[in-house]
Coordinates of C-alpha atoms in Angstrom, one line a residue:
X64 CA -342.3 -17.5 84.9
X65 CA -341.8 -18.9 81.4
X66 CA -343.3 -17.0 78.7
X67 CA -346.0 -19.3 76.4
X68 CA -343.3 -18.8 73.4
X69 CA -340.6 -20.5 76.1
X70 CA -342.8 -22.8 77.4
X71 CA -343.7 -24.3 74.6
X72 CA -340.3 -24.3 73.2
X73 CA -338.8 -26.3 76.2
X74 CA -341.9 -28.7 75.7
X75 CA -341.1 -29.7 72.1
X76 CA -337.2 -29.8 72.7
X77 CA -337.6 -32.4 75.4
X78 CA -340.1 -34.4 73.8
X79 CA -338.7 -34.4 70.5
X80 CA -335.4 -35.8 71.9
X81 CA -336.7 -38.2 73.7
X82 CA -339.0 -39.2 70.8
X83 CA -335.5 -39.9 68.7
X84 CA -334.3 -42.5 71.2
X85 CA -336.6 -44.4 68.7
X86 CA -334.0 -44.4 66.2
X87 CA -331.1 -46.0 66.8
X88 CA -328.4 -43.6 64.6
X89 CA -330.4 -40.3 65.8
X90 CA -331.2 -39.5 62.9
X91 CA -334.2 -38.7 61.1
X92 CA -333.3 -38.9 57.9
X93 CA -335.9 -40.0 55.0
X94 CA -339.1 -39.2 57.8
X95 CA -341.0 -35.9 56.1
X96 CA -343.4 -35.2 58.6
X97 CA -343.5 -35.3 62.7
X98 CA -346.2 -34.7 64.9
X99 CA -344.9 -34.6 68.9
X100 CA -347.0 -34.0 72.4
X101 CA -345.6 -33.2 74.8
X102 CA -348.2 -35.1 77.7
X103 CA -347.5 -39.1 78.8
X104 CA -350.9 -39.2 76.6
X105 CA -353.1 -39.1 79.2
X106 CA -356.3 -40.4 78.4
X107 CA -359.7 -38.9 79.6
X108 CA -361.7 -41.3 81.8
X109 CA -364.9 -41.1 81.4
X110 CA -366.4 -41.5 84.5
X111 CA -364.5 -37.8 85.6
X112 CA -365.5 -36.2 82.1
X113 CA -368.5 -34.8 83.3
X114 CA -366.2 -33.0 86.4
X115 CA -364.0 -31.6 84.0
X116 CA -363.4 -28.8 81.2
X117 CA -361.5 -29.6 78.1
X118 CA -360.3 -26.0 76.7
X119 CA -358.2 -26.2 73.3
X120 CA -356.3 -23.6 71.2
X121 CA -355.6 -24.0 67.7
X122 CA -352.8 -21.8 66.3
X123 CA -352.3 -22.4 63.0
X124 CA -349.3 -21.4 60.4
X125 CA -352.0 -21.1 57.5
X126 CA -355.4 -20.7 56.4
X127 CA -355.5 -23.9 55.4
X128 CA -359.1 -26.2 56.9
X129 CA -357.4 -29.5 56.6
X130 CA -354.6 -28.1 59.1
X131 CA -357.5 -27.4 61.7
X132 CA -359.2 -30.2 60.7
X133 CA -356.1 -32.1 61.5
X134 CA -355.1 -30.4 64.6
X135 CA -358.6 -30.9 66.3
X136 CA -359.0 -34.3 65.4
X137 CA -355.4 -35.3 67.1
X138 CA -356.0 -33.8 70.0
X139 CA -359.4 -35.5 70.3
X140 CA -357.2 -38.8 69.4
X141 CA -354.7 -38.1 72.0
X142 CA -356.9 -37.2 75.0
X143 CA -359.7 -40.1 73.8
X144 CA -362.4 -37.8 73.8
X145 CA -365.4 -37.0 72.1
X146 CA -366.2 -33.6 72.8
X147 CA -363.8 -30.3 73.3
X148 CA -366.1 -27.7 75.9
X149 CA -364.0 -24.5 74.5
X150 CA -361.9 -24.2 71.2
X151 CA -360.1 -20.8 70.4
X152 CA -359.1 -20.5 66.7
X153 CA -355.3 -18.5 66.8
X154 CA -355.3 -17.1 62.8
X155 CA -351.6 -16.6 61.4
X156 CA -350.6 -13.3 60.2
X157 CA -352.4 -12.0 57.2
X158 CA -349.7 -11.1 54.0
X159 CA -351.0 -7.9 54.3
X160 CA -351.1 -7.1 57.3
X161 CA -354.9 -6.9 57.7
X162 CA -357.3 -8.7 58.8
X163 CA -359.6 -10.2 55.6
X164 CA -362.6 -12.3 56.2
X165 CA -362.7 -14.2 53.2
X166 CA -360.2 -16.6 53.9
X167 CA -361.7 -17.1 57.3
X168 CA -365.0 -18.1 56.2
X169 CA -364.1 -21.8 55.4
X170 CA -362.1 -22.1 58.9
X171 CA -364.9 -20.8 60.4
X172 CA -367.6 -22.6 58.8
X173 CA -365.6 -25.7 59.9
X174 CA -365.6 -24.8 63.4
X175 CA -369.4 -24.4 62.6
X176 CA -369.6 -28.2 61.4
X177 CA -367.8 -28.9 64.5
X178 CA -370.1 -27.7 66.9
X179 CA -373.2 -28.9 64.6
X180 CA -371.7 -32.5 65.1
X181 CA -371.7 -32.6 68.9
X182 CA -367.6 -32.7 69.0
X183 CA -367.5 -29.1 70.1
X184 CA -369.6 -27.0 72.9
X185 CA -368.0 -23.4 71.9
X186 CA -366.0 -21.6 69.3
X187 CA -364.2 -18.2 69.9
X188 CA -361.4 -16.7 68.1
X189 CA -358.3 -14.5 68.9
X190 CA -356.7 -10.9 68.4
X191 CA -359.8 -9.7 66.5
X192 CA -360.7 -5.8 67.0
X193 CA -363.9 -4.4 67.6
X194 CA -364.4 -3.9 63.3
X195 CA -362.7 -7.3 62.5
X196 CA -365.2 -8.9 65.3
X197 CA -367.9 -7.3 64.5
X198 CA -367.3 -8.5 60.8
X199 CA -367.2 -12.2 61.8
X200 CA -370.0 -11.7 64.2
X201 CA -372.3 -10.6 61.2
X202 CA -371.7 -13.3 58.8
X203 CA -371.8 -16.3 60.9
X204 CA -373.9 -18.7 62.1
X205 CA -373.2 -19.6 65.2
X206 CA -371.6 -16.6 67.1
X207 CA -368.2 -16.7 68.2
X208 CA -368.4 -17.0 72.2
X209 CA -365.1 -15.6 73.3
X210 CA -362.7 -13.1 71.8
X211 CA -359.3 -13.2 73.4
X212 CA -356.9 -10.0 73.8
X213 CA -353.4 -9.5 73.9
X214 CA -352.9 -6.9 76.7
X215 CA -349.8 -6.4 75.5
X216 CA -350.4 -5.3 72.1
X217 CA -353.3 -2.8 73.2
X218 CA -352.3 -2.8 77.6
X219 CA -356.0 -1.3 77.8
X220 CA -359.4 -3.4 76.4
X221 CA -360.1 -0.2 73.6
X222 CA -364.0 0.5 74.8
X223 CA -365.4 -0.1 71.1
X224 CA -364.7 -3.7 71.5
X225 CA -365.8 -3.9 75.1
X226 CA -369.2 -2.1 74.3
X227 CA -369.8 -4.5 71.0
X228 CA -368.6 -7.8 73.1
X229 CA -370.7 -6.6 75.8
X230 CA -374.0 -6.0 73.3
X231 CA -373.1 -9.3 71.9
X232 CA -372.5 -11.6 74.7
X233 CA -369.3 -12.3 73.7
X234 CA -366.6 -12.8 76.4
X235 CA -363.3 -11.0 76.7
X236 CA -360.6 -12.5 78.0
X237 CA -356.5 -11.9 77.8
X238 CA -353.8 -14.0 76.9
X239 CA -349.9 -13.1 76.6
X240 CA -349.3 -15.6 73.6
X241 CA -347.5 -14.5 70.8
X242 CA -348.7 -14.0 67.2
X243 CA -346.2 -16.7 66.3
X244 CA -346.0 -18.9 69.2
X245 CA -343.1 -20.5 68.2
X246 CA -341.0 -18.8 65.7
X247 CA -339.2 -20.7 62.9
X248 CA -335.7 -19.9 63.9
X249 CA -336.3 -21.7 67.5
X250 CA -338.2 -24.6 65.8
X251 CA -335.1 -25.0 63.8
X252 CA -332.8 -25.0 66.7
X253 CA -335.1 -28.0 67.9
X254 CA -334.3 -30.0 64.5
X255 CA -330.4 -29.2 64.4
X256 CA -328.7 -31.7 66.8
X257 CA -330.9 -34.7 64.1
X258 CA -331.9 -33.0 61.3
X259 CA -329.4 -32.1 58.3
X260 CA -331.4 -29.5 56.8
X261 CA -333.6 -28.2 59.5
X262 CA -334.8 -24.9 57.8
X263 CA -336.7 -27.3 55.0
X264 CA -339.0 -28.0 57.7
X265 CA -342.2 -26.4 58.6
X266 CA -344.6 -26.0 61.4
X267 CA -348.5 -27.0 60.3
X268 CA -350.4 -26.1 63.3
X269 CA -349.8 -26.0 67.3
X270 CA -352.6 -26.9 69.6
X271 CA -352.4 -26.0 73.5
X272 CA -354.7 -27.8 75.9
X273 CA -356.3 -27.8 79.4
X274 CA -357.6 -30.0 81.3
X275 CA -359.2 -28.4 84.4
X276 CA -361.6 -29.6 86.9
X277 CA -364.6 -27.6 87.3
X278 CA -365.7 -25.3 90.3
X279 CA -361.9 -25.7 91.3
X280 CA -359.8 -24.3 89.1
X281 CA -357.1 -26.9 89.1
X282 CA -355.1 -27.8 86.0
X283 CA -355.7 -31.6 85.6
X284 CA -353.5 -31.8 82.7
X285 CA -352.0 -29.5 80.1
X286 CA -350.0 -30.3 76.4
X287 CA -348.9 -29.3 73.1
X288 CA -349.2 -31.0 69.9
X289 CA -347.2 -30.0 67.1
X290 CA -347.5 -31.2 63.0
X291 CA -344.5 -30.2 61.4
X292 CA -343.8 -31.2 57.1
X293 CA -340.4 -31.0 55.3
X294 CA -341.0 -29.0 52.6
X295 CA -338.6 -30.2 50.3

C-alpha cells in the first residue's frame, strides 16, 4: 500500500507528463507557473450531490491566504461545485519549530468567511496539540470541527487532547500524511526530464479530495491539485 507521500508523487509524475504532450519540443521553457490534477476532471452532477460528501485537504507550503484562497477556489472550479461538506487546513512547518497563532489567524478567519458564505459546511485543522488546539479553539469564531492526528508522530491519542476534544465537540481522527507531503527534492525529480532548472521551482499549495457516497462508504472519486511558481 502506497504511502500518501508516494501516492501523491506517482499522481503528479504521470499527469505532469502527460500534460507536456501539449508541447511539442517537451519543454517548458518560458511557462512560470503550473497547476496539474491528477482526475479526468470529473464534474459533480448535481442531481447525485445531495448523495454525496465532498471532503478537501488543503496543505499549504506557506502562511500565505491568497495560496488557500487559491487552492479552495480550484478545486471548487475543477469538481463544478458550490459547496465543500469538510475542509481540513494542513499548516506548513513553523521557522521555529512551534506552533504560533498569530500567523494563523488570517488563514483561519478565511476559512471563517468561507463557511459564512455558504461555500463550506465545516472547517478543522491538522497536527494541533491539546495547548495549540485549545488556543485556536478560544479565539475563533466558528469552532474548528475536527482535529486530525498523526499516529505516528504520537502512536497513542495523549489523553489531554482527547479530554479537551471530547469537552469541545471536536472530532479526532488519524491520518498517516506527512508534514511535507511532497518534499522538494521528489517534486524536483518530477521537473527534471522538461525542466532546465528544476530546483527554481516551488510548490504553493497541494489539495487532496474525496468524493464519497454517503451511508456507503465508497470512494466516488479522489485527486490532487497542485500550484507550483518558478521562483526565479
Amino acid at each position: 500500500m502506497q504511502t500518501p507521500t508516494e501516492e501523491v508523487y506517482d499522481s503528479l509524475n504521470t499527469t505532469f507528463h502527460s500534460w507536456l504532450k501539449n508541447y511539442e519540443d517537451g519543454s517548458v521553457n518560458g511557462i512560470n507557473s503550473v497547476s496539474c490534477t491528477n482526475s479526468h476532471a470529473m464534474k459533480v452532477d448535481d442531481l447525485d450531490r445531495t448523495n454525496l460528501k465532498i471532503s478537501v485537504k488543503v496543505f499549504l507550503e506557506s502562511l500565505d491566504t491568497n495560496d488557500l484562497k487559491n487552492s479552495v477556489s480550484q478545486v471548487m472550479s475543477d469538481l463544478d461545485i458550490t459547496i465543500i461538506d469538510s475542509l481540513v487546513l494542513a499548516l506548513p512547518p513553523f521557522k521555529d519549530g512551534s506552533f504560533s497563532l498569530g500567523p494563523v489567524k488570517p488563514l483561519w478567519s478565511e476559512l471563517e468567511k468561507l463557511v459564512k458564505d455558504g461555500k463550506v459546511v465545516t472547517i478543522g485543522i491538522s497536527d494541533l496539540d491539546a495547548n495549540e488546539l485549545a488556543e485556536l479553539y478560544n479565539w475563533t469564531e466558528i469552532k474548528p470541527s475536527v482535529n486530525q492526528v498523526n499516529l505516528e508522530s504520537c502512536c497513542v491519542m495523549p489523553p489531554e487532547l482527547i479530554a479537551f476534544a471530547k469537552e469541545k465537540d471536536i472530532q479526532l481522527l488519524t491520518h498517516n500524511d506527512s508534514k511535507i507531503l511532497l518534499p522538494d527534492t521528489m517534486f524536483h525529480k518530477i521537473l527534471e526530464p522538461a525542466v532546465p532548472t528544476p530546483k527554481e521551482w516551488k510548490i504553493n499549495w497541494i489539495v487532496r479530495y474525496s468524493i464519497v457516497v454517503k451511508c456507503r462508504g465508497i470512494i466516488q472519486n479522489k485527486g490532487y491539485l497542485l500550484r507550483s511558481v518558478k521562483t526565479t
